[in-house]
mmCIF file of N, CA, C and O in Angstrom:
data_model
loop_
_atom_site.group_PDB
_atom_site.id
_atom_site.type_symbol
_atom_site.label_atom_id
_atom_site.label_comp_id
_atom_site.label_asym_id
_atom_site.label_seq_id
_atom_site.Cartn_x
_atom_site.Cartn_y
_atom_site.Cartn_z
ATOM 1 N N MET A 1 68.276 67.315 -114.590
ATOM 2 C CA MET A 1 68.765 68.243 -115.591
ATOM 3 C C MET A 1 69.592 67.441 -116.593
ATOM 4 O O MET A 1 70.078 66.353 -116.288
ATOM 5 N N ASN A 2 69.822 68.008 -117.752
ATOM 6 C CA ASN A 2 70.529 67.279 -118.801
ATOM 7 C C ASN A 2 72.051 67.294 -118.626
ATOM 8 O O ASN A 2 72.771 66.795 -119.469
ATOM 9 N N ASN A 3 72.555 67.855 -117.525
ATOM 10 C CA ASN A 3 73.995 67.921 -117.305
ATOM 11 C C ASN A 3 74.466 67.060 -116.127
ATOM 12 O O ASN A 3 75.570 67.243 -115.634
ATOM 13 N N GLY A 4 73.616 66.167 -115.655
ATOM 14 C CA GLY A 4 74.009 65.267 -114.583
ATOM 15 C C GLY A 4 73.581 65.680 -113.190
ATOM 16 O O GLY A 4 73.703 64.904 -112.251
ATOM 17 N N TRP A 5 73.083 66.891 -113.007
ATOM 18 C CA TRP A 5 72.568 67.310 -111.708
ATOM 19 C C TRP A 5 71.127 66.806 -111.563
ATOM 20 O O TRP A 5 70.328 66.913 -112.480
ATOM 21 N N PHE A 6 70.836 66.263 -110.396
ATOM 22 C CA PHE A 6 69.483 65.832 -110.045
ATOM 23 C C PHE A 6 68.979 66.751 -108.947
ATOM 24 O O PHE A 6 69.760 67.217 -108.116
ATOM 25 N N TYR A 7 67.682 67.019 -108.942
ATOM 26 C CA TYR A 7 67.160 67.923 -107.922
ATOM 27 C C TYR A 7 65.952 67.337 -107.215
ATOM 28 O O TYR A 7 65.226 66.511 -107.755
ATOM 29 N N THR A 8 65.776 67.798 -105.980
ATOM 30 C CA THR A 8 64.591 67.511 -105.184
ATOM 31 C C THR A 8 64.118 68.845 -104.632
ATOM 32 O O THR A 8 64.872 69.537 -103.945
ATOM 33 N N ALA A 9 62.892 69.228 -104.965
ATOM 34 C CA ALA A 9 62.328 70.486 -104.472
ATOM 35 C C ALA A 9 61.485 70.187 -103.233
ATOM 36 O O ALA A 9 60.714 69.225 -103.217
ATOM 37 N N GLU A 10 61.641 71.005 -102.214
ATOM 38 C CA GLU A 10 60.901 70.812 -100.965
ATOM 39 C C GLU A 10 59.704 71.750 -100.915
ATOM 40 O O GLU A 10 59.828 72.946 -101.166
ATOM 41 N N PHE A 11 58.539 71.166 -100.583
ATOM 42 C CA PHE A 11 57.291 71.912 -100.463
ATOM 43 C C PHE A 11 56.860 71.844 -99.004
ATOM 44 O O PHE A 11 56.671 70.758 -98.465
ATOM 45 N N ARG A 12 56.742 73.013 -98.363
ATOM 46 C CA ARG A 12 56.389 73.046 -96.953
ATOM 47 C C ARG A 12 55.475 74.236 -96.680
ATOM 48 O O ARG A 12 55.720 75.332 -97.180
ATOM 49 N N ASP A 13 54.435 73.996 -95.897
ATOM 50 C CA ASP A 13 53.506 75.060 -95.498
ATOM 51 C C ASP A 13 52.938 75.826 -96.690
ATOM 52 O O ASP A 13 52.841 77.049 -96.684
ATOM 53 N N GLY A 14 52.616 75.090 -97.764
ATOM 54 C CA GLY A 14 51.958 75.689 -98.916
ATOM 55 C C GLY A 14 52.867 76.384 -99.907
ATOM 56 O O GLY A 14 52.386 77.046 -100.820
ATOM 57 N N ARG A 15 54.196 76.223 -99.738
ATOM 58 C CA ARG A 15 55.137 76.883 -100.652
ATOM 59 C C ARG A 15 56.346 75.993 -100.916
ATOM 60 O O ARG A 15 56.732 75.196 -100.082
ATOM 61 N N PHE A 16 56.962 76.199 -102.068
ATOM 62 C CA PHE A 16 58.252 75.570 -102.323
ATOM 63 C C PHE A 16 59.307 76.414 -101.610
ATOM 64 O O PHE A 16 59.323 77.646 -101.742
ATOM 65 N N THR A 17 60.168 75.759 -100.841
ATOM 66 C CA THR A 17 61.111 76.487 -99.994
ATOM 67 C C THR A 17 62.566 76.327 -100.424
ATOM 68 O O THR A 17 63.369 77.219 -100.183
ATOM 69 N N GLN A 18 62.910 75.183 -101.014
ATOM 70 C CA GLN A 18 64.299 74.987 -101.424
ATOM 71 C C GLN A 18 64.412 73.855 -102.433
ATOM 72 O O GLN A 18 63.499 73.061 -102.600
ATOM 73 N N ILE A 19 65.560 73.827 -103.091
ATOM 74 C CA ILE A 19 65.908 72.735 -103.993
ATOM 75 C C ILE A 19 67.234 72.155 -103.510
ATOM 76 O O ILE A 19 68.190 72.900 -103.258
ATOM 77 N N GLN A 20 67.270 70.843 -103.377
ATOM 78 C CA GLN A 20 68.504 70.132 -103.063
ATOM 79 C C GLN A 20 69.051 69.578 -104.372
ATOM 80 O O GLN A 20 68.334 68.893 -105.105
ATOM 81 N N TRP A 21 70.318 69.869 -104.663
ATOM 82 C CA TRP A 21 70.968 69.432 -105.896
ATOM 83 C C TRP A 21 71.990 68.350 -105.578
ATOM 84 O O TRP A 21 72.746 68.468 -104.620
ATOM 85 N N GLN A 22 72.029 67.304 -106.413
ATOM 86 C CA GLN A 22 73.007 66.232 -106.244
ATOM 87 C C GLN A 22 73.580 65.847 -107.606
ATOM 88 O O GLN A 22 72.857 65.818 -108.599
ATOM 89 N N ARG A 23 74.875 65.569 -107.595
ATOM 90 C CA ARG A 23 75.556 65.114 -108.811
ATOM 91 C C ARG A 23 76.732 64.254 -108.379
ATOM 92 O O ARG A 23 77.466 64.603 -107.449
ATOM 93 N N SER A 24 76.916 63.155 -109.050
ATOM 94 C CA SER A 24 77.999 62.237 -108.721
ATOM 95 C C SER A 24 79.343 62.969 -108.718
ATOM 96 O O SER A 24 79.668 63.702 -109.656
ATOM 97 N N GLY A 25 80.102 62.776 -107.649
ATOM 98 C CA GLY A 25 81.427 63.382 -107.553
ATOM 99 C C GLY A 25 81.433 64.821 -107.088
ATOM 100 O O GLY A 25 82.489 65.438 -106.998
ATOM 101 N N GLN A 26 80.252 65.395 -106.801
ATOM 102 C CA GLN A 26 80.149 66.784 -106.360
ATOM 103 C C GLN A 26 79.480 66.840 -104.984
ATOM 104 O O GLN A 26 78.615 66.016 -104.686
ATOM 105 N N PRO A 27 79.837 67.819 -104.157
ATOM 106 C CA PRO A 27 79.116 67.970 -102.886
ATOM 107 C C PRO A 27 77.687 68.441 -103.154
ATOM 108 O O PRO A 27 77.449 69.166 -104.135
ATOM 109 N N PRO A 28 76.723 68.032 -102.323
ATOM 110 C CA PRO A 28 75.341 68.500 -102.496
ATOM 111 C C PRO A 28 75.275 70.028 -102.385
ATOM 112 O O PRO A 28 76.070 70.645 -101.680
ATOM 113 N N GLN A 29 74.331 70.601 -103.081
ATOM 114 C CA GLN A 29 74.110 72.047 -103.075
ATOM 115 C C GLN A 29 72.655 72.317 -102.696
ATOM 116 O O GLN A 29 71.782 71.483 -102.951
ATOM 117 N N THR A 30 72.398 73.479 -102.122
ATOM 118 C CA THR A 30 71.036 73.875 -101.757
ATOM 119 C C THR A 30 70.727 75.242 -102.346
ATOM 120 O O THR A 30 71.541 76.160 -102.239
ATOM 121 N N THR A 31 69.567 75.357 -102.966
ATOM 122 C CA THR A 31 69.046 76.642 -103.440
ATOM 123 C C THR A 31 67.845 76.999 -102.583
ATOM 124 O O THR A 31 66.883 76.227 -102.519
ATOM 125 N N THR A 32 67.891 78.131 -101.900
ATOM 126 C CA THR A 32 66.744 78.630 -101.149
ATOM 127 C C THR A 32 65.823 79.355 -102.124
ATOM 128 O O THR A 32 66.288 80.192 -102.910
ATOM 129 N N LEU A 33 64.534 79.019 -102.077
ATOM 130 C CA LEU A 33 63.557 79.613 -102.992
ATOM 131 C C LEU A 33 62.716 80.675 -102.295
ATOM 132 O O LEU A 33 62.356 80.520 -101.128
ATOM 133 N N THR A 34 62.384 81.711 -103.039
ATOM 134 C CA THR A 34 61.511 82.781 -102.569
ATOM 135 C C THR A 34 60.376 82.935 -103.568
ATOM 136 O O THR A 34 60.619 82.956 -104.783
ATOM 137 N N PHE A 35 59.144 83.056 -103.055
ATOM 138 C CA PHE A 35 58.015 83.302 -103.959
ATOM 139 C C PHE A 35 58.255 84.614 -104.694
ATOM 140 O O PHE A 35 58.575 85.632 -104.086
ATOM 141 N N SER A 36 58.086 84.594 -106.020
ATOM 142 C CA SER A 36 58.337 85.764 -106.843
ATOM 143 C C SER A 36 57.047 86.392 -107.354
ATOM 144 O O SER A 36 56.811 87.578 -107.186
ATOM 145 N N SER A 37 56.202 85.563 -107.997
ATOM 146 C CA SER A 37 54.976 86.077 -108.607
ATOM 147 C C SER A 37 54.122 84.893 -109.049
ATOM 148 O O SER A 37 54.478 83.747 -108.831
ATOM 149 N N THR A 38 53.031 85.211 -109.701
ATOM 150 C CA THR A 38 52.167 84.203 -110.323
ATOM 151 C C THR A 38 52.063 84.555 -111.799
ATOM 152 O O THR A 38 51.823 85.715 -112.143
ATOM 153 N N ASN A 39 52.248 83.558 -112.676
ATOM 154 C CA ASN A 39 52.187 83.846 -114.110
ATOM 155 C C ASN A 39 50.739 83.949 -114.589
ATOM 156 O O ASN A 39 49.801 83.797 -113.800
ATOM 157 N N GLY A 40 50.546 84.182 -115.873
ATOM 158 C CA GLY A 40 49.222 84.360 -116.456
ATOM 159 C C GLY A 40 48.334 83.134 -116.376
ATOM 160 O O GLY A 40 47.120 83.239 -116.513
ATOM 161 N N GLN A 41 48.915 81.962 -116.131
ATOM 162 C CA GLN A 41 48.137 80.727 -115.981
ATOM 163 C C GLN A 41 47.829 80.427 -114.522
ATOM 164 O O GLN A 41 47.326 79.357 -114.191
ATOM 165 N N GLY A 42 48.155 81.357 -113.623
ATOM 166 C CA GLY A 42 47.884 81.168 -112.200
ATOM 167 C C GLY A 42 48.879 80.245 -111.515
ATOM 168 O O GLY A 42 48.590 79.707 -110.441
ATOM 169 N N GLN A 43 50.038 80.061 -112.100
ATOM 170 C CA GLN A 43 51.057 79.165 -111.549
ATOM 171 C C GLN A 43 52.085 79.968 -110.751
ATOM 172 O O GLN A 43 52.704 80.881 -111.279
ATOM 173 N N PRO A 44 52.262 79.627 -109.469
ATOM 174 C CA PRO A 44 53.256 80.333 -108.656
ATOM 175 C C PRO A 44 54.671 80.136 -109.199
ATOM 176 O O PRO A 44 55.030 79.055 -109.663
ATOM 177 N N ILE A 45 55.460 81.206 -109.130
ATOM 178 C CA ILE A 45 56.847 81.194 -109.595
ATOM 179 C C ILE A 45 57.753 81.512 -108.402
ATOM 180 O O ILE A 45 57.511 82.473 -107.661
ATOM 181 N N TYR A 46 58.779 80.697 -108.240
ATOM 182 C CA TYR A 46 59.754 80.865 -107.163
ATOM 183 C C TYR A 46 61.129 81.058 -107.782
ATOM 184 O O TYR A 46 61.430 80.479 -108.823
ATOM 185 N N THR A 47 61.957 81.870 -107.133
ATOM 186 C CA THR A 47 63.299 82.117 -107.650
ATOM 187 C C THR A 47 64.339 81.912 -106.560
ATOM 188 O O THR A 47 64.046 81.981 -105.368
ATOM 189 N N GLY A 48 65.566 81.663 -107.014
ATOM 190 C CA GLY A 48 66.697 81.493 -106.125
ATOM 191 C C GLY A 48 67.968 81.490 -106.950
ATOM 192 O O GLY A 48 67.982 81.952 -108.082
ATOM 193 N N ALA A 49 69.046 80.936 -106.369
ATOM 194 C CA ALA A 49 70.325 80.900 -107.076
ATOM 195 C C ALA A 49 71.041 79.589 -106.794
ATOM 196 O O ALA A 49 70.941 79.038 -105.696
ATOM 197 N N PHE A 50 71.751 79.100 -107.793
ATOM 198 C CA PHE A 50 72.603 77.924 -107.649
ATOM 199 C C PHE A 50 74.012 78.421 -107.378
ATOM 200 O O PHE A 50 74.548 79.227 -108.149
ATOM 201 N N GLN A 51 74.613 77.957 -106.292
ATOM 202 C CA GLN A 51 75.952 78.382 -105.874
ATOM 203 C C GLN A 51 76.061 79.906 -105.803
ATOM 204 O O GLN A 51 77.089 80.484 -106.154
ATOM 205 N N ALA A 52 74.986 80.551 -105.374
ATOM 206 C CA ALA A 52 74.921 82.002 -105.148
ATOM 207 C C ALA A 52 75.200 82.841 -106.392
ATOM 208 O O ALA A 52 75.408 84.042 -106.284
ATOM 209 N N ALA A 53 75.212 82.223 -107.577
ATOM 210 C CA ALA A 53 75.575 82.989 -108.760
ATOM 211 C C ALA A 53 74.668 82.774 -109.963
ATOM 212 O O ALA A 53 74.530 83.660 -110.797
ATOM 213 N N THR A 54 74.065 81.611 -110.086
ATOM 214 C CA THR A 54 73.314 81.259 -111.284
ATOM 215 C C THR A 54 71.823 81.257 -110.967
ATOM 216 O O THR A 54 71.383 80.579 -110.036
ATOM 217 N N ALA A 55 71.033 81.995 -111.736
ATOM 218 C CA ALA A 55 69.597 82.136 -111.481
ATOM 219 C C ALA A 55 68.861 80.811 -111.625
ATOM 220 O O ALA A 55 69.095 80.052 -112.561
ATOM 221 N N VAL A 56 67.953 80.558 -110.664
ATOM 222 C CA VAL A 56 67.108 79.367 -110.658
ATOM 223 C C VAL A 56 65.656 79.818 -110.586
ATOM 224 O O VAL A 56 65.318 80.714 -109.806
ATOM 225 N N THR A 57 64.798 79.213 -111.407
ATOM 226 C CA THR A 57 63.371 79.497 -111.394
ATOM 227 C C THR A 57 62.607 78.185 -111.288
ATOM 228 O O THR A 57 62.900 77.238 -112.019
ATOM 229 N N LEU A 58 61.650 78.117 -110.371
ATOM 230 C CA LEU A 58 60.753 76.966 -110.260
ATOM 231 C C LEU A 58 59.338 77.452 -110.515
ATOM 232 O O LEU A 58 58.898 78.428 -109.894
ATOM 233 N N VAL A 59 58.626 76.800 -111.424
ATOM 234 C CA VAL A 59 57.223 77.109 -111.711
ATOM 235 C C VAL A 59 56.386 75.940 -111.222
ATOM 236 O O VAL A 59 56.595 74.790 -111.626
ATOM 237 N N ASP A 60 55.438 76.228 -110.323
ATOM 238 C CA ASP A 60 54.525 75.226 -109.776
ATOM 239 C C ASP A 60 53.379 75.048 -110.773
ATOM 240 O O ASP A 60 52.443 75.841 -110.806
ATOM 241 N N LEU A 61 53.466 74.017 -111.595
ATOM 242 C CA LEU A 61 52.486 73.810 -112.663
ATOM 243 C C LEU A 61 51.110 73.401 -112.140
ATOM 244 O O LEU A 61 50.132 73.412 -112.892
ATOM 245 N N SER A 62 51.014 73.063 -110.843
ATOM 246 C CA SER A 62 49.721 72.692 -110.257
ATOM 247 C C SER A 62 48.882 73.921 -109.929
ATOM 248 O O SER A 62 47.728 73.782 -109.531
ATOM 249 N N GLY A 63 49.451 75.098 -110.045
ATOM 250 C CA GLY A 63 48.716 76.316 -109.697
ATOM 251 C C GLY A 63 48.574 76.508 -108.198
ATOM 252 O O GLY A 63 47.673 77.181 -107.736
ATOM 253 N N GLY A 64 49.459 75.901 -107.419
ATOM 254 C CA GLY A 64 49.418 76.027 -105.963
ATOM 255 C C GLY A 64 48.686 74.903 -105.276
ATOM 256 O O GLY A 64 48.586 74.880 -104.053
ATOM 257 N N ASN A 65 48.165 73.958 -106.033
ATOM 258 C CA ASN A 65 47.440 72.810 -105.480
ATOM 259 C C ASN A 65 48.334 71.575 -105.554
ATOM 260 O O ASN A 65 48.031 70.604 -106.246
ATOM 261 N N VAL A 66 49.461 71.603 -104.844
ATOM 262 C CA VAL A 66 50.470 70.547 -104.932
ATOM 263 C C VAL A 66 49.975 69.267 -104.282
ATOM 264 O O VAL A 66 49.510 69.276 -103.147
ATOM 265 N N GLN A 67 50.066 68.178 -105.034
ATOM 266 C CA GLN A 67 49.679 66.837 -104.585
ATOM 267 C C GLN A 67 50.635 65.845 -105.228
ATOM 268 O O GLN A 67 51.339 66.197 -106.183
ATOM 269 N N PRO A 68 50.662 64.606 -104.736
ATOM 270 C CA PRO A 68 51.485 63.604 -105.429
ATOM 271 C C PRO A 68 51.113 63.544 -106.909
ATOM 272 O O PRO A 68 49.931 63.528 -107.260
ATOM 273 N N GLY A 69 52.110 63.586 -107.757
ATOM 274 C CA GLY A 69 51.891 63.572 -109.200
ATOM 275 C C GLY A 69 51.859 64.945 -109.838
ATOM 276 O O GLY A 69 51.947 65.072 -111.059
ATOM 277 N N SER A 70 51.736 66.014 -109.016
ATOM 278 C CA SER A 70 51.794 67.375 -109.561
ATOM 279 C C SER A 70 53.156 67.591 -110.205
ATOM 280 O O SER A 70 54.137 66.958 -109.835
ATOM 281 N N GLN A 71 53.210 68.526 -111.142
ATOM 282 C CA GLN A 71 54.463 68.788 -111.834
ATOM 283 C C GLN A 71 55.014 70.168 -111.512
ATOM 284 O O GLN A 71 54.261 71.111 -111.239
ATOM 285 N N VAL A 72 56.344 70.242 -111.549
ATOM 286 C CA VAL A 72 57.051 71.518 -111.472
ATOM 287 C C VAL A 72 57.962 71.596 -112.678
ATOM 288 O O VAL A 72 58.362 70.578 -113.248
ATOM 289 N N SER A 73 58.296 72.802 -113.064
ATOM 290 C CA SER A 73 59.270 73.034 -114.117
ATOM 291 C C SER A 73 60.377 73.885 -113.499
ATOM 292 O O SER A 73 60.095 74.899 -112.860
ATOM 293 N N VAL A 74 61.614 73.437 -113.645
ATOM 294 C CA VAL A 74 62.753 74.122 -113.048
ATOM 295 C C VAL A 74 63.705 74.557 -114.147
ATOM 296 O O VAL A 74 64.048 73.768 -115.025
ATOM 297 N N GLU A 75 64.127 75.827 -114.069
ATOM 298 C CA GLU A 75 65.116 76.347 -115.010
ATOM 299 C C GLU A 75 66.331 76.824 -114.230
ATOM 300 O O GLU A 75 66.204 77.498 -113.217
ATOM 301 N N VAL A 76 67.490 76.450 -114.716
ATOM 302 C CA VAL A 76 68.738 77.004 -114.218
ATOM 303 C C VAL A 76 69.373 77.731 -115.390
ATOM 304 O O VAL A 76 69.520 77.158 -116.475
ATOM 305 N N GLU A 77 69.703 78.985 -115.162
ATOM 306 C CA GLU A 77 70.312 79.802 -116.209
ATOM 307 C C GLU A 77 71.470 79.042 -116.854
ATOM 308 O O GLU A 77 72.306 78.472 -116.163
ATOM 309 N N GLU A 78 71.480 78.989 -118.137
ATOM 310 C CA GLU A 78 72.488 78.317 -118.966
ATOM 311 C C GLU A 78 72.322 76.798 -119.036
ATOM 312 O O GLU A 78 72.960 76.154 -119.847
ATOM 313 N N TRP A 79 71.488 76.193 -118.178
ATOM 314 C CA TRP A 79 71.245 74.740 -118.242
ATOM 315 C C TRP A 79 69.956 74.422 -118.975
ATOM 316 O O TRP A 79 69.770 73.323 -119.461
ATOM 317 N N GLY A 80 69.012 75.344 -118.959
ATOM 318 C CA GLY A 80 67.703 75.103 -119.565
ATOM 319 C C GLY A 80 66.678 74.639 -118.540
ATOM 320 O O GLY A 80 66.871 74.744 -117.339
ATOM 321 N N TRP A 81 65.592 74.100 -119.064
ATOM 322 C CA TRP A 81 64.436 73.691 -118.249
ATOM 323 C C TRP A 81 64.408 72.174 -118.086
ATOM 324 O O TRP A 81 64.802 71.444 -118.975
ATOM 325 N N ALA A 82 63.863 71.744 -116.948
ATOM 326 C CA ALA A 82 63.599 70.319 -116.695
ATOM 327 C C ALA A 82 62.289 70.243 -115.925
ATOM 328 O O ALA A 82 61.988 71.097 -115.096
ATOM 329 N N ARG A 83 61.524 69.213 -116.194
ATOM 330 C CA ARG A 83 60.248 69.015 -115.519
ATOM 331 C C ARG A 83 60.366 67.869 -114.536
ATOM 332 O O ARG A 83 61.058 66.892 -114.791
ATOM 333 N N GLY A 84 59.674 67.997 -113.396
ATOM 334 C CA GLY A 84 59.693 66.948 -112.390
ATOM 335 C C GLY A 84 58.302 66.707 -111.820
ATOM 336 O O GLY A 84 57.421 67.560 -111.947
ATOM 337 N N ASN A 85 58.120 65.547 -111.222
ATOM 338 C CA ASN A 85 56.841 65.167 -110.606
ATOM 339 C C ASN A 85 56.966 65.124 -109.089
ATOM 340 O O ASN A 85 57.973 64.644 -108.565
ATOM 341 N N CYS A 86 55.933 65.601 -108.407
ATOM 342 C CA CYS A 86 55.910 65.555 -106.944
ATOM 343 C C CYS A 86 55.610 64.141 -106.486
ATOM 344 O O CYS A 86 54.735 63.463 -107.031
ATOM 345 N N ARG A 87 56.354 63.701 -105.482
ATOM 346 C CA ARG A 87 56.185 62.341 -104.969
ATOM 347 C C ARG A 87 55.283 62.284 -103.765
ATOM 348 O O ARG A 87 54.669 61.275 -103.517
ATOM 349 N N ARG A 88 55.248 63.303 -102.963
ATOM 350 C CA ARG A 88 54.394 63.277 -101.774
ATOM 351 C C ARG A 88 53.934 64.643 -101.405
ATOM 352 O O ARG A 88 54.305 65.608 -101.882
#
C-alpha cells in the first residue's frame, strides 16, 4: 500500500482466507476474508476489515484460477487500491 503497510493474502482450499498486514514499528495485523460475490468479469470478491473498523476488499483478478503470477487487487477504505502478484 502507499502508506507503508505491506500485505500477504493467503489462498487456501480454493479461496482467499485472510490478509496479513505488516508495517515497520507496528504490530502485525490480520484481516479475515469472507467470499462476498463475483463481479461482472467473473472475478471473486472477498471482504473483511482492518483493525475491525476499516473496510477491506480483495478482488481475485484470476477469476478463481489462482496460480503463481496471478494478480489480486486490494482496497482498504481511505487508503485506496494496490495490486499484488501471487507467489505460489
